[in-house]
Coordinates of C-alpha atoms in Angstrom, one line a residue:
Chain A
M239 CA 0.0 0.0 0.0
E240 CA 1.3 3.4 -0.9
N241 CA 2.3 5.6 2.0
N242 CA 0.2 8.7 2.1
F243 CA 3.1 10.6 3.7
I244 CA 5.9 11.8 1.5
I245 CA 8.0 13.5 4.2
E246 CA 8.3 11.8 7.6
A247 CA 10.4 13.1 10.5
Y248 CA 10.8 11.0 13.7
N249 CA 12.0 12.4 16.9
I250 CA 14.8 14.5 15.4
K251 CA 17.3 16.0 17.8
K252 CA 20.2 18.2 16.9
S253 CA 22.6 20.2 19.0
F254 CA 25.5 22.5 18.1
G255 CA 27.8 22.4 21.1
S256 CA 25.7 23.4 24.1
I257 CA 22.9 24.9 21.9
V258 CA 19.9 22.6 21.4
A259 CA 18.6 23.4 17.9
L260 CA 16.1 20.6 17.6
D261 CA 14.7 18.8 20.6
G262 CA 12.9 15.8 19.3
I263 CA 10.6 17.0 16.6
S264 CA 8.3 14.7 14.7
F265 CA 5.9 15.5 11.8
K266 CA 4.6 14.1 8.6
V267 CA 3.8 15.8 5.3
K268 CA 1.1 14.4 3.0
R269 CA 1.5 13.9 -0.7
G270 CA 0.5 17.0 -2.6
E271 CA 0.3 19.2 0.5
I272 CA 1.8 22.7 1.0
F273 CA 3.2 22.4 4.5
G274 CA 4.3 25.5 6.3
F275 CA 7.0 25.4 8.9
L276 CA 6.6 28.6 11.0
G277 CA 8.7 29.9 13.7
P278 CA 10.6 32.9 15.0
N279 CA 14.3 33.4 14.1
G280 CA 16.5 30.8 15.8
A281 CA 13.6 28.4 16.4
G282 CA 15.1 25.6 14.3
K283 CA 13.5 26.0 10.9
T284 CA 16.7 26.1 8.9
T285 CA 18.2 23.2 10.9
T286 CA 15.1 21.1 10.1
F287 CA 15.4 22.1 6.5
R288 CA 19.0 21.2 6.3
I289 CA 18.4 17.8 7.9
L290 CA 15.5 17.1 5.4
T291 CA 17.7 18.0 2.5
G292 CA 20.6 15.8 3.7
I293 CA 23.0 18.7 4.2
I294 CA 23.5 17.9 7.9
K295 CA 22.8 14.8 10.0
P296 CA 20.6 14.6 13.1
D297 CA 22.2 13.6 16.4
E298 CA 19.1 11.3 17.0
G299 CA 16.0 10.4 15.1
N300 CA 15.5 10.1 11.4
A301 CA 13.7 11.4 8.4
K302 CA 12.3 9.7 5.3
I303 CA 11.6 11.2 1.9
S304 CA 9.1 9.2 0.0
G305 CA 10.2 6.1 2.0
Y306 CA 13.9 6.7 1.5
D307 CA 15.9 7.0 4.7
I308 CA 17.7 10.4 4.5
L309 CA 20.7 9.0 6.3
K310 CA 21.1 5.7 4.5
E311 CA 19.6 6.4 1.1
T312 CA 20.6 10.0 0.9
I313 CA 21.2 10.2 -2.9
K314 CA 17.9 8.5 -3.7
A315 CA 16.1 10.9 -1.4
K316 CA 17.8 13.9 -2.8
D317 CA 16.9 12.8 -6.3
L318 CA 13.2 13.4 -5.4
M319 CA 13.7 16.9 -4.1
G320 CA 14.1 20.3 -5.5
V321 CA 15.8 22.6 -3.0
L322 CA 15.7 26.4 -2.6
P323 CA 18.0 27.4 0.3
E324 CA 17.5 30.6 2.2
T325 CA 20.6 32.4 0.9
P326 CA 20.7 33.2 -2.8
N327 CA 23.5 30.9 -3.8
A328 CA 23.8 30.5 -7.5
Y329 CA 27.4 30.6 -8.8
P330 CA 27.9 34.4 -9.2
D331 CA 30.4 34.2 -12.1
L332 CA 28.4 31.6 -14.1
S333 CA 25.6 32.7 -16.4
V334 CA 22.0 32.1 -15.7
W335 CA 22.0 29.4 -18.3
K336 CA 25.2 27.7 -17.0
N337 CA 23.9 27.7 -13.4
I338 CA 20.7 25.9 -14.4
I339 CA 22.4 23.5 -16.7
F340 CA 25.0 22.7 -14.0
I341 CA 22.2 21.6 -11.6
A342 CA 20.3 19.7 -14.4
R343 CA 23.4 17.7 -15.1
L344 CA 23.9 16.9 -11.4
Y345 CA 20.4 15.6 -11.3
D346 CA 21.0 13.7 -14.5
V347 CA 18.0 15.3 -16.2
K348 CA 17.1 14.1 -19.7
N349 CA 16.3 16.8 -22.3
F350 CA 17.6 19.4 -19.9
E351 CA 18.1 22.1 -22.5
E352 CA 14.4 22.1 -23.5
K353 CA 13.3 22.0 -19.8
A354 CA 15.7 24.9 -18.9
I355 CA 14.4 27.0 -21.8
N356 CA 10.8 26.4 -20.7
L357 CA 11.5 27.2 -17.1
L358 CA 13.4 30.4 -17.9
K359 CA 10.6 31.6 -20.1
E360 CA 8.0 30.7 -17.4
F361 CA 10.0 32.8 -14.9
D362 CA 10.6 35.6 -17.3
L363 CA 14.4 35.0 -17.2
Y364 CA 15.0 33.8 -20.7
G365 CA 16.1 37.3 -21.9
R366 CA 18.8 37.3 -19.2
K367 CA 20.0 33.7 -19.8
D368 CA 23.5 34.9 -20.7
S369 CA 23.8 37.4 -17.8
K370 CA 26.0 36.3 -14.9
A371 CA 24.1 35.5 -11.8
K372 CA 25.9 38.3 -9.9
E373 CA 24.4 40.8 -12.3
L374 CA 20.8 39.9 -11.4
S375 CA 18.6 41.6 -8.9
K376 CA 17.6 39.8 -5.7
G377 CA 14.2 39.0 -7.1
M378 CA 15.7 37.6 -10.4
K379 CA 18.2 35.6 -8.4
Q380 CA 15.4 34.0 -6.4
R381 CA 13.5 33.2 -9.6
L382 CA 16.7 31.6 -11.0
L383 CA 17.1 29.5 -7.8
L384 CA 13.5 28.4 -8.1
C385 CA 14.2 27.4 -11.7
M386 CA 17.2 25.4 -10.5
A387 CA 15.1 23.7 -7.9
M388 CA 12.5 22.7 -10.5
I389 CA 14.8 21.6 -13.3
N390 CA 14.5 17.9 -12.3
D391 CA 10.7 18.2 -12.1
P392 CA 10.8 16.9 -8.5
P393 CA 7.7 15.6 -6.7
I394 CA 8.9 17.4 -3.5
L395 CA 10.0 21.0 -3.2
L396 CA 11.7 22.2 -0.1
L397 CA 11.8 26.0 0.1
D398 CA 13.6 27.9 2.9
E399 CA 12.1 31.4 3.3
P400 CA 11.4 31.7 -0.5
T401 CA 10.2 35.3 -0.4
S402 CA 12.4 36.7 2.3
G403 CA 13.7 40.1 1.4
L404 CA 12.1 40.3 -2.0
D405 CA 10.3 43.2 -3.6
V406 CA 6.5 43.0 -3.6
Q407 CA 6.3 42.0 -7.3
S408 CA 8.8 39.2 -7.1
A409 CA 7.4 37.9 -3.8
R410 CA 3.9 37.8 -5.4
L411 CA 5.2 36.0 -8.5
I412 CA 6.9 33.4 -6.4
R413 CA 3.9 32.9 -4.1
K414 CA 1.7 32.4 -7.1
K415 CA 4.1 29.9 -8.6
I416 CA 4.2 28.0 -5.3
M417 CA 0.5 27.8 -5.2
D418 CA 0.3 26.7 -8.8
L419 CA 2.8 24.0 -8.1
G420 CA 0.7 22.9 -5.1
K421 CA -2.3 22.7 -7.4
E422 CA -0.3 20.5 -9.8
G423 CA 0.1 18.0 -7.0
K424 CA 3.7 18.8 -5.9
T425 CA 4.4 18.5 -2.2
I426 CA 5.9 21.7 -0.8
F427 CA 7.7 22.1 2.5
L428 CA 8.0 25.7 3.1
T429 CA 9.8 27.4 6.0
T430 CA 8.8 31.0 6.7
H431 CA 8.3 33.6 9.4
N432 CA 5.8 35.4 7.2
L433 CA 2.4 34.5 8.7
E434 CA 0.4 36.0 5.9
E435 CA 2.3 33.9 3.4
A436 CA 1.6 30.7 5.4
N437 CA -2.0 31.7 5.8
L438 CA -2.4 32.3 2.1
M439 CA -0.5 29.2 0.8
C440 CA -0.4 26.4 3.3
D441 CA -2.8 23.5 3.7
R442 CA -1.2 22.7 7.1
V443 CA 1.1 24.6 9.3
A444 CA 3.6 23.5 12.0
I445 CA 4.7 26.1 14.5
I446 CA 8.2 25.5 16.0
K447 CA 9.7 27.3 18.9
K448 CA 13.0 26.7 20.6
G449 CA 13.5 23.4 18.7
R450 CA 10.1 22.0 19.6
I451 CA 7.0 21.8 17.5
I452 CA 4.2 23.4 19.5
C453 CA 1.3 22.6 17.2
I454 CA 0.4 21.3 13.7
D455 CA -2.9 21.9 12.1
N456 CA -4.6 23.6 9.2
P457 CA -4.8 27.4 9.4
E458 CA -8.6 27.4 10.0
N459 CA -8.3 25.1 13.0
L460 CA -5.3 27.0 14.4
R461 CA -7.3 30.2 14.3
K462 CA -9.8 28.7 16.8
I463 CA -7.0 28.3 19.3
T464 CA -7.1 32.1 20.0
G465 CA -10.7 31.8 21.3
K466 CA -11.5 35.0 19.4
N467 CA -14.9 35.3 17.7
I468 CA -15.3 36.9 14.3
T469 CA -15.5 40.6 14.4
V470 CA -17.8 42.6 12.1
E471 CA -16.7 46.2 11.6
V472 CA -19.2 48.7 10.2
K473 CA -18.7 52.3 9.2
F474 CA -21.7 54.5 8.9
D475 CA -22.0 57.9 7.3
R476 CA -22.5 59.7 10.6
E477 CA -21.9 59.2 14.3
L478 CA -24.6 57.2 16.1
S479 CA -26.9 58.9 18.6
E480 CA -27.2 57.5 22.2
A481 CA -30.6 56.0 21.2
E482 CA -29.1 54.3 18.2
K483 CA -26.3 52.5 20.3
V484 CA -28.3 49.3 20.7
F485 CA -25.5 46.7 20.3
K486 CA -24.5 45.0 23.5
G487 CA -20.7 44.8 24.0
A488 CA -20.0 46.6 20.8
E489 CA -17.0 49.0 20.6
I490 CA -18.1 52.3 19.2
D491 CA -15.6 54.8 17.9
G492 CA -17.2 57.8 16.1
K493 CA -18.8 56.5 12.9
T494 CA -17.4 53.0 13.3
I495 CA -18.8 50.1 15.3
K496 CA -17.1 46.8 16.0
I497 CA -19.3 43.8 17.0
S498 CA -17.9 40.5 18.1
T499 CA -20.2 37.7 16.9
E500 CA -20.4 34.0 16.3
S501 CA -22.8 34.4 13.4
V502 CA -21.7 36.9 10.7
N503 CA -24.9 36.4 8.7
D504 CA -27.3 37.3 11.5
T505 CA -25.2 40.3 12.6
I506 CA -25.1 41.8 9.1
C507 CA -28.8 41.3 8.6
Y508 CA -29.4 43.0 11.9
I509 CA -27.2 45.9 11.0
T510 CA -28.7 46.5 7.6
D511 CA -32.2 46.4 9.1
L512 CA -31.1 48.9 11.8
A513 CA -29.6 51.2 9.1
R514 CA -32.8 51.1 7.1
D515 CA -35.0 51.9 10.2
K516 CA -32.7 54.7 11.4
G517 CA -31.9 56.2 8.1
L518 CA -28.2 55.4 8.4
K519 CA -26.0 54.9 5.3
I520 CA -23.4 52.1 5.5
E521 CA -20.1 53.1 4.0
S522 CA -18.2 49.9 4.6
I523 CA -18.5 46.5 6.3
N524 CA -15.4 44.4 7.1
V525 CA -15.4 40.9 8.6
E526 CA -12.3 40.0 10.5
K527 CA -11.3 36.5 11.6
A528 CA -8.5 35.8 14.1
S529 CA -5.3 35.9 12.1
L530 CA -2.5 33.3 12.0
E531 CA -0.5 36.1 13.6
D532 CA -2.8 36.0 16.6
V533 CA -2.4 32.2 16.8
F534 CA 1.4 32.5 16.5
I535 CA 1.6 35.2 19.2
K536 CA -0.7 33.3 21.6
L537 CA 1.2 30.0 21.1
V538 CA 4.7 31.4 21.2
E539 CA 3.9 33.5 24.3
E540 CA 1.9 30.9 26.1
K541 CA 4.4 28.1 25.8
C542 CA 7.5 30.1 26.9
Chain B
M122 CA 29.3 9.2 -11.0
L123 CA 31.9 10.1 -13.7
K124 CA 29.5 12.4 -15.4
K125 CA 28.9 14.2 -12.2
V126 CA 32.6 14.4 -11.5
W127 CA 33.1 16.0 -14.9
T128 CA 30.2 18.4 -14.3
I129 CA 31.8 19.6 -11.1
A130 CA 35.2 19.9 -12.7
E131 CA 33.8 21.9 -15.5
K132 CA 32.2 24.3 -13.0
D133 CA 35.5 24.7 -11.2
I134 CA 37.3 25.4 -14.4
L135 CA 34.8 28.1 -15.4
M136 CA 34.5 29.6 -11.9
Y137 CA 38.0 29.4 -10.6
Y138 CA 40.7 28.4 -13.1
L139 CA 40.1 30.7 -16.0
K140 CA 41.0 33.8 -14.0
G141 CA 44.0 36.1 -14.5
P142 CA 45.4 35.9 -10.9
V143 CA 45.3 32.1 -11.0
I144 CA 47.3 31.9 -14.2
I145 CA 49.7 34.4 -12.8
F146 CA 50.2 32.4 -9.5
G147 CA 50.3 29.1 -11.3
V148 CA 52.6 30.0 -14.2
L149 CA 54.6 33.1 -13.5
F150 CA 55.4 32.3 -9.9
P151 CA 57.4 29.1 -10.6
F152 CA 59.3 31.0 -13.4
F153 CA 60.3 33.8 -11.0
L154 CA 61.3 31.4 -8.3
F155 CA 63.3 29.4 -10.9
F156 CA 65.2 32.5 -12.1
A157 CA 65.8 33.7 -8.6
F158 CA 67.6 30.5 -7.7
Y159 CA 69.3 29.5 -10.9
I160 CA 70.7 32.7 -12.4
G161 CA 74.4 32.8 -11.9
R162 CA 74.7 29.1 -11.0
N163 CA 76.7 26.9 -13.3
L164 CA 74.3 24.0 -13.8
P165 CA 73.4 22.0 -16.9
L166 CA 70.3 23.3 -18.7
S167 CA 68.5 19.9 -18.5
F168 CA 68.9 20.0 -14.7
L169 CA 67.5 23.6 -14.6
L170 CA 64.6 22.9 -16.9
S171 CA 63.6 19.6 -15.2
G172 CA 63.5 21.6 -11.9
L173 CA 61.3 24.2 -13.5
V174 CA 58.9 21.4 -14.8
S175 CA 58.7 20.0 -11.3
M176 CA 58.0 23.3 -9.7
T177 CA 55.4 24.3 -12.3
L178 CA 53.7 21.0 -11.8
F179 CA 53.6 21.4 -8.0
F180 CA 52.5 25.0 -8.0
T181 CA 49.8 24.7 -10.7
S182 CA 48.3 21.6 -9.1
T183 CA 48.1 23.2 -5.7
A184 CA 47.3 26.8 -6.7
V185 CA 43.5 26.7 -6.7
S186 CA 42.3 23.4 -5.3
P187 CA 42.9 24.5 -1.6
V188 CA 40.6 27.5 -1.9
I189 CA 37.6 26.0 -3.6
A190 CA 36.0 24.7 -0.4
P191 CA 36.4 27.9 1.6
W192 CA 35.3 30.0 -1.3
E193 CA 32.2 27.9 -1.8
T194 CA 31.5 27.9 1.9
Q195 CA 31.6 31.7 1.8
M196 CA 29.4 32.0 -1.2
K197 CA 27.0 29.4 0.2
T198 CA 27.2 27.5 -3.1
L199 CA 28.6 24.5 -1.2
E200 CA 25.2 24.2 0.6
R201 CA 23.5 24.2 -2.8
L202 CA 25.9 21.6 -4.1
I203 CA 25.5 19.3 -1.1
S204 CA 21.7 19.4 -1.4
C205 CA 22.0 17.9 -4.9
P206 CA 22.3 14.1 -5.3
V207 CA 26.1 14.1 -5.1
S208 CA 28.3 12.7 -2.4
I209 CA 31.4 14.4 -0.9
K210 CA 33.5 11.9 -2.7
T211 CA 32.1 13.1 -6.0
I212 CA 32.6 16.7 -5.2
I213 CA 36.2 16.1 -4.1
M214 CA 36.9 14.0 -7.2
G215 CA 35.5 16.8 -9.4
D216 CA 37.7 19.4 -7.7
I217 CA 40.7 17.1 -8.1
F218 CA 39.9 16.5 -11.7
A219 CA 39.7 20.2 -12.5
S220 CA 43.1 20.8 -10.7
F221 CA 44.5 17.8 -12.6
I222 CA 43.5 19.2 -16.0
F223 CA 44.9 22.6 -15.1
G224 CA 48.2 21.1 -13.8
V225 CA 48.7 18.9 -16.8
I226 CA 48.1 21.7 -19.4
I227 CA 50.2 24.3 -17.6
S228 CA 53.1 21.8 -16.9
S229 CA 53.2 20.9 -20.5
V230 CA 54.3 24.4 -21.3
P231 CA 57.9 24.1 -19.8
I232 CA 58.2 20.6 -21.2
L233 CA 57.3 21.8 -24.7
F234 CA 59.6 24.8 -24.2
S235 CA 62.5 22.4 -23.3
I236 CA 61.8 20.3 -26.4
C237 CA 61.8 23.5 -28.6
I238 CA 65.2 24.6 -27.4
G239 CA 66.7 21.2 -28.1
I240 CA 66.6 19.4 -24.8
N241 CA 66.3 15.7 -25.2
I242 CA 63.6 13.8 -23.5
Y243 CA 65.2 10.4 -22.9
H244 CA 62.2 8.7 -21.3
P245 CA 59.0 10.2 -22.7
V246 CA 56.7 7.4 -21.5
L247 CA 58.0 7.7 -17.9
L248 CA 57.7 11.4 -18.1
F249 CA 54.1 11.1 -19.2
F250 CA 53.2 8.7 -16.4
G251 CA 55.2 10.7 -13.9
L252 CA 53.4 13.9 -15.0
I253 CA 50.0 12.2 -14.7
I254 CA 50.6 10.6 -11.3
S255 CA 52.4 13.7 -9.9
T256 CA 49.6 16.0 -10.9
F257 CA 47.0 13.7 -9.4
C258 CA 49.0 13.5 -6.2
F259 CA 49.5 17.3 -5.8
S260 CA 45.9 18.0 -6.8
S261 CA 44.8 15.6 -4.0
L262 CA 47.2 17.3 -1.6
G263 CA 45.7 20.7 -2.6
I264 CA 42.2 19.4 -1.7
L265 CA 43.6 18.0 1.5
F266 CA 44.9 21.5 2.5
S267 CA 41.3 22.8 2.4
F268 CA 39.9 20.5 5.1
P269 CA 39.7 23.1 7.9
P270 CA 36.1 24.2 7.9
T271 CA 36.7 27.9 7.3
S272 CA 35.0 30.3 4.9
L273 CA 38.1 32.4 4.5
P274 CA 40.3 31.5 1.6
S275 CA 43.2 33.5 3.0
N276 CA 43.4 31.2 6.1
I277 CA 43.8 28.2 3.8
M278 CA 46.3 30.0 1.6
M279 CA 48.4 30.7 4.6
F280 CA 48.2 27.2 5.8
S281 CA 49.0 25.6 2.4
N282 CA 51.9 28.0 1.8
L283 CA 53.3 27.0 5.1
I284 CA 53.6 23.5 3.9
K285 CA 54.2 24.1 0.2
F286 CA 57.3 26.4 0.5
P287 CA 59.3 24.1 2.8
L288 CA 58.5 21.2 0.4
I289 CA 60.0 23.1 -2.5
F290 CA 63.3 23.3 -0.6
M291 CA 63.4 19.7 0.6
S292 CA 62.7 17.9 -2.6
G293 CA 66.0 18.2 -4.6
I294 CA 64.7 20.9 -7.0
F295 CA 67.4 23.4 -6.1
I296 CA 70.1 21.1 -4.7
P297 CA 70.6 17.6 -6.2
I298 CA 69.7 14.9 -3.7
G299 CA 73.2 13.4 -3.8
E300 CA 74.8 16.6 -2.6
L301 CA 72.6 16.9 0.5
S302 CA 73.8 16.0 4.0
E303 CA 72.5 12.7 5.4
T304 CA 70.1 14.4 7.8
G305 CA 68.8 16.6 4.9
R306 CA 68.0 13.5 2.9
Y307 CA 65.7 12.1 5.6
F308 CA 63.5 15.1 5.1
L309 CA 63.4 14.4 1.4
F310 CA 61.7 11.1 1.8
I311 CA 58.6 12.6 3.3
S312 CA 58.1 15.0 0.4
P313 CA 56.1 13.6 -2.6
L314 CA 57.8 16.4 -4.7
T315 CA 61.1 14.5 -4.2
Y316 CA 59.9 11.5 -6.2
S317 CA 58.2 13.7 -8.8
T318 CA 61.4 15.7 -9.3
D319 CA 63.4 12.6 -9.5
I320 CA 61.2 11.2 -12.3
V321 CA 61.4 14.4 -14.3
R322 CA 65.2 14.7 -13.8
Y323 CA 65.7 11.1 -15.0
S324 CA 63.4 11.7 -18.0
F325 CA 65.5 14.7 -18.9
G326 CA 68.7 12.5 -18.9
E327 CA 69.9 13.5 -15.5
K328 CA 71.0 10.9 -12.9
A329 CA 68.1 9.6 -10.7
Y330 CA 68.5 9.0 -7.0
F331 CA 65.7 6.4 -6.8
S332 CA 64.6 3.8 -9.3
P333 CA 61.9 5.2 -11.6
F334 CA 59.4 2.5 -10.6
F335 CA 60.0 3.2 -6.9
N336 CA 59.3 6.8 -7.6
L337 CA 56.0 6.1 -9.5
F338 CA 54.9 3.6 -6.8
T339 CA 55.7 6.0 -4.0
L340 CA 53.8 8.8 -5.7
L341 CA 50.8 6.5 -6.1
V342 CA 50.9 5.7 -2.4
F343 CA 51.0 9.4 -1.6
S344 CA 48.2 10.1 -4.0
F345 CA 45.8 7.6 -2.5
L346 CA 46.9 8.6 1.0
F347 CA 46.1 12.3 0.3
L348 CA 42.8 11.4 -1.5
F349 CA 41.5 9.2 1.3
L350 CA 42.6 11.6 4.0
A351 CA 40.9 14.5 2.1
I352 CA 37.6 12.6 1.7
Y353 CA 37.7 11.5 5.4
L354 CA 38.5 15.0 6.8
H355 CA 36.1 16.9 4.5
E356 CA 33.3 14.5 5.4
K357 CA 34.1 14.9 9.0
N358 CA 34.2 18.7 8.9
L359 CA 31.3 19.3 6.5
E360 CA 28.7 20.2 9.1
K361 CA 31.0 22.7 10.7
R362 CA 31.0 24.7 7.4
F363 CA 27.3 25.4 7.8
L364 CA 27.4 26.7 11.4
R365 CA 26.4 30.3 11.6

């Protein structure tokens, strides 16, 4: 029977001298899933990434990539992965084309020239294929690294902070590409400290702190951890009179009113009825859920 | 594996070897050292040129190979390379192969020059094998120099020069082995450059101190010793390169 989990980590421990980087972390990533690995700086994200990519070895525990033991069958496991490390690390004096071809040959990719051309066109780098990597902007470098990670058409992509430090346009392009790859059925393991990014892209999220995973779930379930209700924020065209302040527990600030509710539908119906009765004009309505940032702050602070 | 070794060697050649400073250090340096020591000394031309060939061979094969690992650590390209399906052995073999190609090509220049000015090569086959094995041996030695897990090429350059320069003086390049004191000769035995120089000298028609086959065999022993030590120490130190 085919294992539904393509990345498996079992009780991984790693220390650097007296510093415990990972303190027995375990998790599993399903096939075709975009799995976010969230944590503050120094939490152990990059160490986990490096162990999964076979760059460093754990002190204890083990990881499997599509059933291949990362310690004993390292080359087979690496063959299934496309890797985007945190630091832009293409060879600066090699051209865009030579960088991508170099990686293609290390992965023994067939028809690599055709694949490289397609990828460079897809990432809008074909016109710069003869430029040296050091001549590219940071956004372009990151796109090149993503091309290099995808040249072997891997079923698994491991991306370490893929949009860190990028301009808005490049970050958006890379996020879109990651989501498209997720839709194509690729498994994506993504480390990030960008909560909105995780919220937008990930099917499940693990939060790591001081080398320990403190929770794993989908973003929707994680939001429930905060215990916050949904907030409906309404802005009217004028301030409400005392007689019109009929919402219990609502926060009123001039023309704006914030109502905490469990039923968005009922609340909005009630507001629109009230506005019609009192002759109020609604300028805007916003519905706010608890954000992943709320979850992150709550969990990280709680489990100190 | 061989395809991957060649891919890494090709990358090294493009990235590190085809650079002006490398050519200067690898080619001009032995020439200057050669002239500094030989001008004004009444020695046969075949002795002088065979010394130049040995020195070029040694300097070119160990010029770049020691700094590849620290350079790549600094640029973080080593991390990218390690995440590919290649082993440390493959990377090291690729680096050695690049150094080997560079060493063979550049060392051929003084050999061809010697032939052009009418120096006889009495044992061309021996010279060929001597050149091949010596270049492999010194390329492995160059990679071995880079085992300390530093990201600063200057540290490795200092460390390698600390070993390379004494080896030049205790290998019979400047003073024939037979003219050295007995104590001095003991030091010669631990230098692979001694055996390499002895082969080149013999090929150029000079008197050899050791038998040619003993020289070839000893160089092979040194080559594999350096290669295995390099693989072992680089594997052992790999993780330390990624510590922040």
